[in-house]
């Protein structure tokens, strides 16, 4: 596998069960495109490479329905702990030294070279370690799969902040820190140590405000968060560019559609905003 020369990777957190939605949001599609693939595209268009996806609940269903390649997936068997577990798994996947031994899968010994029931190498698939080929990544942009209106331009601005020397940068909307979030490799261990439950990087960001650069992204999209089917319906109704076949069932391979205005970096009004700040989750 060719080693990338990019210095900023992308990390999609999509491991949750989506209890309020009724199905893992990684299985939800918007305009015929799975939210996970939409988020991967946003990070890629913004300049991140490689982009990894952390999966947990019904991971095999997500992989089967979206066609995500094995080398792009990091499994979080402890996903039920909350976002902190997914974030730690993702950062560990990027931080692992080239050629380091993988951690044995839960309940078994190191299975180097062995195949699982689906023919995958269980060492890279079950351990949460990254596959070879991700050396040289100095920073990572963390994004959530259930915020489909964030634009690629927001990612571009975070990368510009990194190029200017920022060790942490957060996209802000209406003056408030939201998502996505850029974290330099030098702070990954600190971020992981402070993450707990459903609190990911937020604890570290609040503890280290002097090390965090706020990057205004109001004109690049919206951090509107999809928690329920009603949220998704409202988004489709009020954002014409996202209209089209919208499903709340597993996607099918090859169902992705052309890029929307949101992923292209053009602003979209959040559903029912009336000029008010959108209802969004805090930074990942």
XYZ file of C-alpha atoms in Angstrom:
284
model
C 0.000 0.000 0.000
C 1.314 3.452 -0.897
C 2.072 5.715 2.042
C 0.271 9.045 1.810
C 2.213 12.304 1.934
C -0.748 14.281 3.275
C -0.269 15.840 6.701
C -3.924 16.109 7.734
C -6.219 13.112 7.945
C -9.973 12.983 8.459
C -11.913 11.077 11.099
C -15.641 10.368 10.869
C -17.328 9.375 14.145
C -20.299 7.175 13.257
C -20.395 4.419 15.873
C -23.564 5.275 17.805
C -26.798 3.287 17.914
C -29.013 6.263 17.010
C -31.526 5.420 19.732
C -33.566 8.594 19.200
C -33.559 7.977 15.467
C -34.512 4.317 15.783
C -31.569 3.086 13.702
C -27.833 3.874 13.663
C -27.453 7.136 11.781
C -24.609 5.556 9.831
C -27.401 3.625 8.045
C -29.413 6.743 7.161
C -29.295 8.297 3.702
C -29.932 11.846 2.531
C -30.751 12.436 -1.131
C -29.815 8.826 -1.756
C -26.353 9.157 -0.175
C -25.435 7.527 3.166
C -24.608 10.141 5.820
C -21.294 8.370 6.432
C -20.208 8.624 2.803
C -21.424 12.212 2.653
C -19.184 13.048 5.608
C -16.215 11.215 4.067
C -16.736 13.201 0.868
C -16.881 16.480 2.800
C -13.557 15.753 4.521
C -11.943 14.573 1.299
C -13.152 17.592 -0.672
C -11.800 19.786 2.123
C -8.303 18.350 1.683
C -8.051 15.515 4.241
C -6.315 12.255 3.369
C -6.636 9.555 4.430
C -10.133 9.583 5.911
C -11.051 6.877 8.452
C -14.541 5.998 9.700
C -15.193 4.730 13.237
C -18.083 2.274 13.360
C -19.681 0.425 16.258
C -23.400 -0.348 16.423
C -24.439 -2.704 13.610
C -21.057 -2.154 12.007
C -21.378 -5.131 9.671
C -24.693 -3.769 8.361
C -23.132 -0.354 7.754
C -20.159 -1.864 5.939
C -22.381 -4.055 3.798
C -24.835 -1.295 2.883
C -22.332 1.501 2.246
C -19.510 -0.491 0.718
C -16.887 1.181 2.893
C -13.505 -0.463 2.213
C -11.827 -2.370 5.026
C -8.813 -0.057 5.118
C -11.075 2.916 5.823
C -12.894 1.397 8.801
C -11.896 1.402 12.482
C -14.122 -0.659 14.749
C -15.047 0.539 18.236
C -16.281 -2.524 20.137
C -16.759 -0.256 23.172
C -18.951 2.182 21.215
C -21.717 2.018 23.859
C -19.457 3.961 26.252
C -20.131 7.035 24.124
C -18.348 9.392 21.758
C -15.189 9.295 23.880
C -14.611 5.634 23.007
C -15.024 6.284 19.293
C -12.693 9.275 19.386
C -10.001 7.341 21.241
C -10.227 4.443 18.785
C -9.918 6.806 15.841
C -6.977 8.754 17.231
C -5.235 5.506 18.178
C -5.667 4.280 14.605
C -3.842 7.341 13.301
C -1.244 7.419 16.093
C -0.099 3.794 15.874
C 3.500 3.461 14.711
C 4.034 1.902 11.300
C 4.325 -1.845 11.705
C 3.390 -1.918 15.399
C 1.640 -5.094 16.569
C -2.114 -4.887 16.824
C -3.957 -5.276 20.085
C -5.664 -8.678 20.320
C -9.393 -8.648 19.729
C -11.496 -8.857 22.878
C -11.682 -12.391 24.208
C -8.899 -13.778 22.034
C -5.188 -13.806 21.413
C -3.380 -11.805 18.793
C -4.615 -13.140 15.481
C -1.901 -11.856 13.157
C -2.438 -13.205 9.659
C -5.689 -14.998 10.477
C -8.963 -14.328 8.694
C -12.297 -13.693 10.346
C -15.595 -15.262 9.261
C -15.933 -12.720 6.425
C -12.400 -13.240 5.143
C -10.904 -10.076 6.643
C -7.572 -9.975 8.379
C -8.663 -9.968 12.012
C -5.543 -8.182 13.194
C -6.314 -4.902 11.449
C -10.095 -5.331 11.419
C -10.835 -6.094 15.073
C -8.097 -4.289 16.936
C -8.907 -0.648 16.282
C -5.384 -0.129 14.925
C -4.938 1.650 11.616
C -3.806 -0.283 8.561
C -0.362 0.483 7.133
C -0.086 3.481 4.837
C -1.163 6.355 7.126
C 2.292 7.495 8.156
C 3.043 11.214 8.136
C -0.348 12.432 9.378
C 0.398 15.399 11.642
C -3.180 16.377 12.457
C -6.701 15.066 12.046
C -10.035 16.773 11.393
C -12.801 15.129 13.429
C -16.357 15.300 12.069
C -19.709 13.758 12.979
C -21.691 11.811 10.400
C -25.007 13.316 11.525
C -24.186 16.936 10.591
C -24.672 16.764 6.809
C -24.859 20.512 6.134
C -21.271 21.244 7.147
C -19.394 22.362 4.045
C -16.008 21.320 2.732
C -14.910 24.952 2.936
C -15.037 24.705 6.738
C -12.504 21.880 6.522
C -10.327 23.946 4.181
C -10.254 26.743 6.754
C -9.260 24.373 9.539
C -6.403 23.089 7.380
C -5.325 26.683 6.772
C -5.266 27.258 10.535
C -3.121 24.135 10.918
C -0.740 25.390 8.212
C -0.456 28.647 10.157
C 0.649 26.756 13.275
C -2.549 25.945 15.202
C -2.397 22.804 17.368
C -6.192 22.829 17.682
C -8.808 24.611 15.602
C -12.586 24.579 15.899
C -15.166 25.680 13.346
C -17.428 28.308 14.885
C -20.935 29.383 13.925
C -22.542 32.453 15.437
C -19.411 32.845 17.550
C -19.896 29.432 19.174
C -17.476 26.485 18.824
C -19.049 23.592 16.960
C -17.762 21.013 14.455
C -15.561 19.945 12.754
C -12.479 20.080 14.988
C -8.806 19.869 14.017
C -6.350 18.309 16.479
C -2.575 18.157 16.048
C -0.847 14.876 16.813
C 0.918 16.435 19.830
C -2.388 16.792 21.713
C -4.046 13.454 20.859
C -2.920 11.765 24.063
C -4.185 14.679 26.192
C -7.504 14.746 24.351
C -7.957 10.995 24.806
C -7.128 11.192 28.506
C -9.811 13.814 29.171
C -12.507 12.280 26.971
C -15.212 10.408 28.887
C -18.693 9.099 28.196
C -20.331 11.133 25.460
C -17.781 13.925 25.856
C -15.099 13.676 23.204
C -12.608 16.471 22.512
C -14.813 19.058 24.213
C -13.240 18.520 27.653
C -9.734 19.195 26.368
C -10.854 22.164 24.266
C -12.486 23.828 27.269
C -9.472 23.125 29.465
C -7.024 24.626 26.953
C -8.695 27.714 25.441
C -5.342 29.421 24.884
C -4.304 26.601 22.519
C -7.507 26.583 20.474
C -8.050 28.729 17.369
C -11.678 29.593 16.591
C -12.306 29.567 12.834
C -15.494 31.409 11.711
C -17.446 29.221 9.282
C -20.905 30.827 9.237
C -20.803 31.294 5.469
C -19.696 27.731 4.679
C -22.711 25.694 5.765
C -24.549 24.767 8.953
C -23.765 22.475 11.914
C -27.414 21.417 12.149
C -27.555 18.041 13.877
C -29.893 15.192 12.895
C -31.120 13.297 15.962
C -34.580 12.114 14.897
C -36.501 11.293 11.700
C -38.357 14.593 12.194
C -35.020 16.459 12.094
C -34.211 14.800 8.796
C -37.639 15.548 7.363
C -37.339 19.205 8.415
C -33.929 19.449 6.784
C -35.216 18.083 3.477
C -38.269 20.344 3.560
C -36.352 23.569 4.217
C -33.213 22.900 2.161
C -34.149 22.429 -1.505
C -30.626 21.318 -2.406
C -31.053 18.228 -0.232
C -34.407 17.224 -1.700
C -34.672 13.839 -3.331
C -35.125 10.248 -2.182
C -34.512 10.282 1.566
C -34.408 7.005 3.438
C -34.269 5.986 7.080
C -33.310 2.425 6.236
C -29.964 0.868 5.309
C -28.423 2.295 2.182
C -27.592 0.109 -0.775
C -24.231 -0.049 -2.474
C -23.905 2.411 -5.316
C -26.696 4.701 -4.064
C -24.499 7.797 -3.601
C -25.543 10.872 -5.541
C -23.816 13.988 -6.804
C -22.510 16.486 -4.246
C -24.954 18.918 -2.627
C -24.522 22.619 -2.061
C -23.661 21.946 1.574
C -20.717 19.676 0.853
C -19.517 22.093 -1.820
C -19.143 24.782 0.816
C -22.148 26.949 -0.066
C -24.251 28.128 2.901
C -27.549 26.458 3.669
C -30.095 27.749 6.161
C -30.780 25.276 8.975
C -34.376 24.048 9.143
C -36.714 26.480 10.875
C -33.847 28.695 11.998
C -35.620 32.009 11.447
C -32.205 33.629 11.734
C -31.559 32.017 15.120
C -28.524 29.825 15.870
C -29.285 26.200 14.918
C -29.716 23.428 17.448
C -26.417 21.613 17.303
C -24.214 19.316 19.307
C -21.109 20.770 20.989
C -17.703 20.034 19.432
C -16.809 16.391 18.997
